[in-house]
Short mmCIF file of C-alpha atoms in Angstrom, two decimals:
data_model
loop_
_atom_site.label_atom_id
_atom_site.label_comp_id
_atom_site.label_asym_id
_atom_site.label_seq_id
_atom_site.Cartn_x
_atom_site.Cartn_y
_atom_site.Cartn_z
CA MET A 6 -31.42 -11.78 -10.89
CA THR A 7 -31.90 -8.01 -11.33
CA ASP A 8 -33.14 -5.39 -8.87
CA SER A 9 -35.80 -2.72 -9.42
CA TYR A 10 -33.28 -0.60 -11.36
CA GLY A 11 -32.50 -3.43 -13.77
CA VAL A 12 -29.03 -3.96 -12.30
CA HIS A 13 -27.95 -7.58 -12.05
CA ARG A 14 -27.15 -8.93 -8.61
CA ASP A 15 -25.16 -12.11 -8.26
CA GLY A 16 -25.07 -12.82 -4.55
CA ALA A 17 -22.35 -10.50 -3.24
CA ARG A 18 -23.88 -11.00 0.21
CA SER A 19 -22.53 -14.57 0.28
CA ALA A 20 -18.97 -13.24 -0.07
CA GLY A 21 -19.38 -10.86 2.87
CA THR A 22 -20.03 -7.85 0.65
CA GLU A 23 -23.68 -6.79 0.76
CA ARG A 24 -25.52 -4.41 -1.54
CA MET A 25 -27.20 -1.80 0.66
CA ALA A 26 -28.62 0.91 -1.63
CA THR A 27 -29.20 1.76 -5.28
CA VAL A 28 -30.00 5.29 -6.43
CA GLN A 29 -29.64 7.50 -9.49
CA LEU A 30 -26.81 10.01 -9.08
CA SER A 31 -26.51 13.05 -11.33
CA THR A 32 -22.90 14.31 -11.59
CA GLU A 33 -20.96 16.82 -13.68
CA TYR A 34 -19.81 13.87 -15.79
CA GLY A 35 -23.21 12.32 -16.40
CA VAL A 36 -26.03 10.46 -14.70
CA PHE A 37 -24.87 7.26 -13.02
CA LEU A 38 -26.49 4.58 -10.95
CA ALA A 39 -24.83 4.67 -7.53
CA VAL A 40 -24.79 1.25 -5.87
CA GLY A 41 -23.65 1.17 -2.24
CA TYR A 42 -22.00 -1.84 -0.63
CA LEU A 43 -20.97 -2.82 2.88
CA ASP A 44 -18.00 -5.07 3.53
CA ARG A 45 -19.25 -6.91 6.61
CA LYS A 46 -15.77 -8.21 7.38
CA SER A 47 -14.06 -4.83 7.68
CA GLY A 48 -17.02 -2.47 8.07
CA ASP A 49 -15.81 -0.42 5.09
CA GLU A 50 -18.39 1.14 2.79
CA HIS A 51 -17.90 1.16 -0.98
CA MET A 52 -19.72 2.44 -4.02
CA ALA A 53 -20.01 1.51 -7.68
CA LEU A 54 -20.96 4.17 -10.22
CA VAL A 55 -22.62 2.32 -13.09
CA TYR A 56 -23.20 3.87 -16.51
CA GLY A 57 -25.30 1.98 -19.02
CA ASP A 58 -25.66 -1.79 -19.20
CA VAL A 59 -22.50 -3.35 -17.78
CA GLU A 60 -23.70 -6.91 -17.44
CA GLY A 61 -21.65 -9.42 -19.41
CA ASP A 62 -18.23 -8.91 -20.96
CA ASP A 63 -15.74 -6.12 -21.59
CA ALA A 64 -17.23 -3.39 -19.41
CA LEU A 65 -14.85 -0.42 -19.20
CA THR A 66 -13.95 -0.48 -15.51
CA ARG A 67 -12.00 1.63 -13.08
CA VAL A 68 -11.23 0.23 -9.63
CA HIS A 69 -10.35 3.41 -7.73
CA SER A 70 -8.72 3.50 -4.31
CA GLU A 71 -9.98 6.15 -1.92
CA CYS A 72 -7.69 9.19 -1.74
CA LEU A 73 -9.18 12.04 0.27
CA THR A 74 -6.33 14.47 -0.42
CA GLY A 75 -6.41 13.87 -4.17
CA ASP A 76 -10.06 13.08 -4.86
CA ALA A 77 -11.64 15.74 -2.64
CA PHE A 78 -8.97 18.42 -2.20
CA GLY A 79 -7.17 18.22 -5.53
CA SER A 80 -3.74 17.45 -4.09
CA ARG A 81 -0.99 17.90 -6.67
CA HIS A 82 1.26 15.39 -4.88
CA CYS A 83 -0.51 12.44 -6.51
CA GLU A 84 -2.57 11.89 -9.66
CA CYS A 85 -5.59 10.31 -7.95
CA GLY A 86 -8.05 13.16 -8.46
CA ASP A 87 -7.06 13.54 -12.11
CA GLN A 88 -7.46 9.81 -12.65
CA LEU A 89 -10.87 9.78 -10.99
CA SER A 90 -12.16 12.53 -13.28
CA ALA A 91 -10.56 11.01 -16.37
CA ALA A 92 -12.04 7.60 -15.62
CA LEU A 93 -15.58 8.94 -15.20
CA ARG A 94 -15.29 10.89 -18.45
CA ALA A 95 -13.98 7.80 -20.24
CA VAL A 96 -16.87 5.65 -19.00
CA VAL A 97 -19.42 8.22 -20.20
CA ARG A 98 -17.71 8.49 -23.60
CA GLU A 99 -17.74 4.72 -23.88
CA GLY A 100 -21.48 4.64 -23.20
CA ARG A 101 -21.19 1.83 -20.63
CA GLY A 102 -18.91 1.09 -17.76
CA VAL A 103 -18.41 1.13 -14.02
CA LEU A 104 -16.20 2.84 -11.47
CA VAL A 105 -15.76 0.92 -8.22
CA TYR A 106 -14.74 3.31 -5.44
CA LEU A 107 -13.03 1.50 -2.56
CA GLN A 108 -12.86 3.02 0.90
CA GLY A 109 -10.22 1.74 3.31
CA HIS A 110 -7.56 2.11 0.60
CA GLU A 111 -6.26 5.50 1.71
CA GLY A 112 -2.48 5.67 1.37
CA ARG A 113 -2.45 2.24 -0.34
CA GLY A 114 -4.30 0.84 2.65
CA ILE A 115 -2.50 2.42 5.62
CA GLY A 116 -5.14 5.05 6.46
CA LEU A 117 -5.34 8.83 6.32
CA LEU A 118 -3.22 9.76 9.35
CA ALA A 119 -0.48 7.30 8.45
CA LYS A 120 -0.53 8.62 4.91
CA LEU A 121 -0.02 12.18 6.15
CA ARG A 122 2.87 11.00 8.32
CA ALA A 123 4.34 9.24 5.27
CA MET A 124 4.01 12.48 3.30
CA GLN A 125 6.03 14.22 6.02
CA LEU A 126 8.80 11.69 5.50
CA GLN A 127 8.61 12.15 1.74
CA ALA A 128 9.10 15.89 2.25
CA GLU A 129 12.32 14.95 4.09
CA GLY A 130 13.60 12.91 1.13
CA LEU A 131 12.15 9.41 1.33
CA ASP A 132 10.14 8.03 -1.56
CA THR A 133 6.57 6.83 -1.06
CA VAL A 134 7.61 3.20 -0.53
CA GLU A 135 10.45 4.03 1.87
CA ALA A 136 8.15 6.30 3.87
CA ASN A 137 5.58 3.56 4.47
CA LEU A 138 8.28 1.09 5.44
CA ALA A 139 9.92 3.61 7.79
CA LEU A 140 6.61 3.79 9.65
CA GLY A 141 6.57 0.02 10.00
CA LEU A 142 3.76 -0.30 7.49
CA PRO A 143 3.41 -2.27 4.24
CA ALA A 144 4.33 -0.58 0.97
CA ASP A 145 0.88 -1.60 -0.32
CA ALA A 146 -1.75 -3.14 1.97
CA ARG A 147 -4.70 -3.02 -0.44
CA ASP A 148 -6.94 -5.99 -1.14
CA TYR A 149 -9.26 -6.18 -4.14
CA GLN A 150 -11.58 -9.00 -3.10
CA VAL A 151 -14.40 -6.52 -2.47
CA ALA A 152 -13.95 -4.99 -5.93
CA ALA A 153 -14.35 -8.43 -7.46
CA ASP A 154 -17.41 -9.09 -5.27
CA VAL A 155 -18.99 -5.86 -6.49
CA LEU A 156 -18.31 -6.66 -10.14
CA HIS A 157 -19.72 -10.15 -9.72
CA ASP A 158 -22.81 -8.68 -8.08
CA LEU A 159 -23.30 -6.32 -11.03
CA GLY A 160 -23.08 -9.22 -13.46
CA VAL A 161 -19.74 -8.11 -14.91
CA ARG A 162 -17.88 -11.16 -16.21
CA SER A 163 -14.90 -9.44 -17.79
CA VAL A 164 -13.49 -5.92 -17.85
CA ARG A 165 -11.40 -3.55 -19.86
CA LEU A 166 -9.47 -2.24 -16.89
CA LEU A 167 -8.63 1.46 -16.68
CA SER A 168 -5.35 1.23 -14.81
CA ASN A 169 -1.58 1.52 -15.15
CA ASN A 170 -1.05 -0.91 -12.27
CA PRO A 171 -0.27 -4.53 -13.22
CA ARG A 172 -0.88 -5.68 -9.63
CA LYS A 173 -4.50 -4.52 -9.83
CA ARG A 174 -5.01 -6.60 -12.95
CA GLU A 175 -3.43 -9.63 -11.29
CA ALA A 176 -5.62 -9.19 -8.20
CA LEU A 177 -8.84 -9.10 -10.20
CA LEU A 178 -7.78 -12.20 -12.12
CA ARG A 179 -7.10 -14.02 -8.82
CA HIS A 180 -10.61 -13.16 -7.65
CA GLY A 181 -12.34 -14.41 -10.75
CA ILE A 182 -12.71 -11.30 -12.90
CA LYS A 183 -11.34 -11.73 -16.42
CA VAL A 184 -9.36 -8.73 -17.72
CA THR A 185 -9.58 -8.63 -21.50
CA GLU A 186 -7.59 -5.39 -21.82
CA GLN A 187 -5.63 -3.04 -19.59
CA VAL A 188 -6.42 0.49 -20.77
CA PRO A 189 -3.83 3.17 -19.85
CA LEU A 190 -5.04 5.99 -17.60
CA LEU A 191 -2.24 8.52 -18.02
CA THR A 192 -2.40 12.00 -16.52
CA THR A 193 -0.16 14.99 -17.06
CA PRO A 194 2.69 14.86 -14.51
CA ARG A 195 3.49 17.89 -12.40
CA GLU A 196 6.60 19.11 -10.66
CA GLU A 197 5.02 18.11 -7.32
CA ASN A 198 4.33 14.49 -8.29
CA ILE A 199 6.98 13.52 -10.84
CA LEU A 200 9.13 11.72 -8.24
CA TYR A 201 6.07 9.97 -6.82
CA LEU A 202 5.08 8.77 -10.29
CA ARG A 203 8.60 7.57 -11.02
CA THR A 204 8.57 5.60 -7.79
CA LYS A 205 5.31 3.94 -8.80
CA ARG A 206 6.88 2.98 -12.11
CA GLU A 207 10.18 1.75 -10.66
CA ARG A 208 8.98 0.12 -7.42
CA PHE A 209 5.50 -1.14 -8.38
CA GLY A 210 5.86 -1.63 -12.13
CA HIS A 211 3.21 0.88 -13.17
CA HIS A 212 3.14 1.43 -16.93
CA LEU A 213 3.94 5.16 -17.22
CA PRO A 214 5.88 5.65 -20.46
CA HIS A 215 4.87 9.31 -20.73
CA LEU A 216 7.15 10.27 -17.82
CA ASP A 217 10.13 10.11 -20.17
CA LEU A 218 8.56 12.82 -22.32
CA GLU A 219 8.72 15.52 -19.63
CA PRO A 220 12.32 16.85 -19.69
CA GLY A 221 11.42 20.12 -17.94
CA LEU A 222 10.01 18.20 -15.01
CA ASP A 223 13.11 16.02 -14.92
CA ARG A 224 15.25 19.09 -14.27
CA ALA A 225 12.86 20.37 -11.62
CA ALA A 226 12.84 16.98 -9.88
CA ASP A 227 16.63 16.76 -9.93
CA GLN A 228 16.84 20.13 -8.19
CA SER A 229 14.28 19.27 -5.48
#
């Protein structure tokens, strides 16, 4: 079944994720269809930015975790804002695709204030995983059921996933979304985030081969 905008809906309400609004959204990247969702279990609000006809197979897809400091303020301590922009540009270039923006994922699911406290600990020498654990919090508390619900609702059967994170791919597969390809989303590392990116590679298995090509940043990181 499709709505008045021609976007397929596949019963996300039955999974506890309900479509609440659909509106055209003009952005600096292009004109998207913004589809708003409510997770009735957690109360979190989410949005999918849809470009072109995504129903069916192999839609270029980014599942993006909320990051206020990176997405809104351009923090250089992570690559989230750069990845968000790069993903939207990639979807527009492709001519069809979707970005699912998940609230409640701040700090890999620990929340904004806890994330800021974790950043304090990182400034004192802990890595991002150690900082979360030192606060008595999980290293990664994110769940991707809602992302799968949203994709099902949009009629997306399989995705080409814009992500370096193998756990995200595995999570979508568990929730019934076929991943036909994992497309790298590599951003230029900076002195401020090189250690953070290395930790993601070493502790979470993110595929970040380009980090080995930044010798100048290696020296800066070793001196920090």
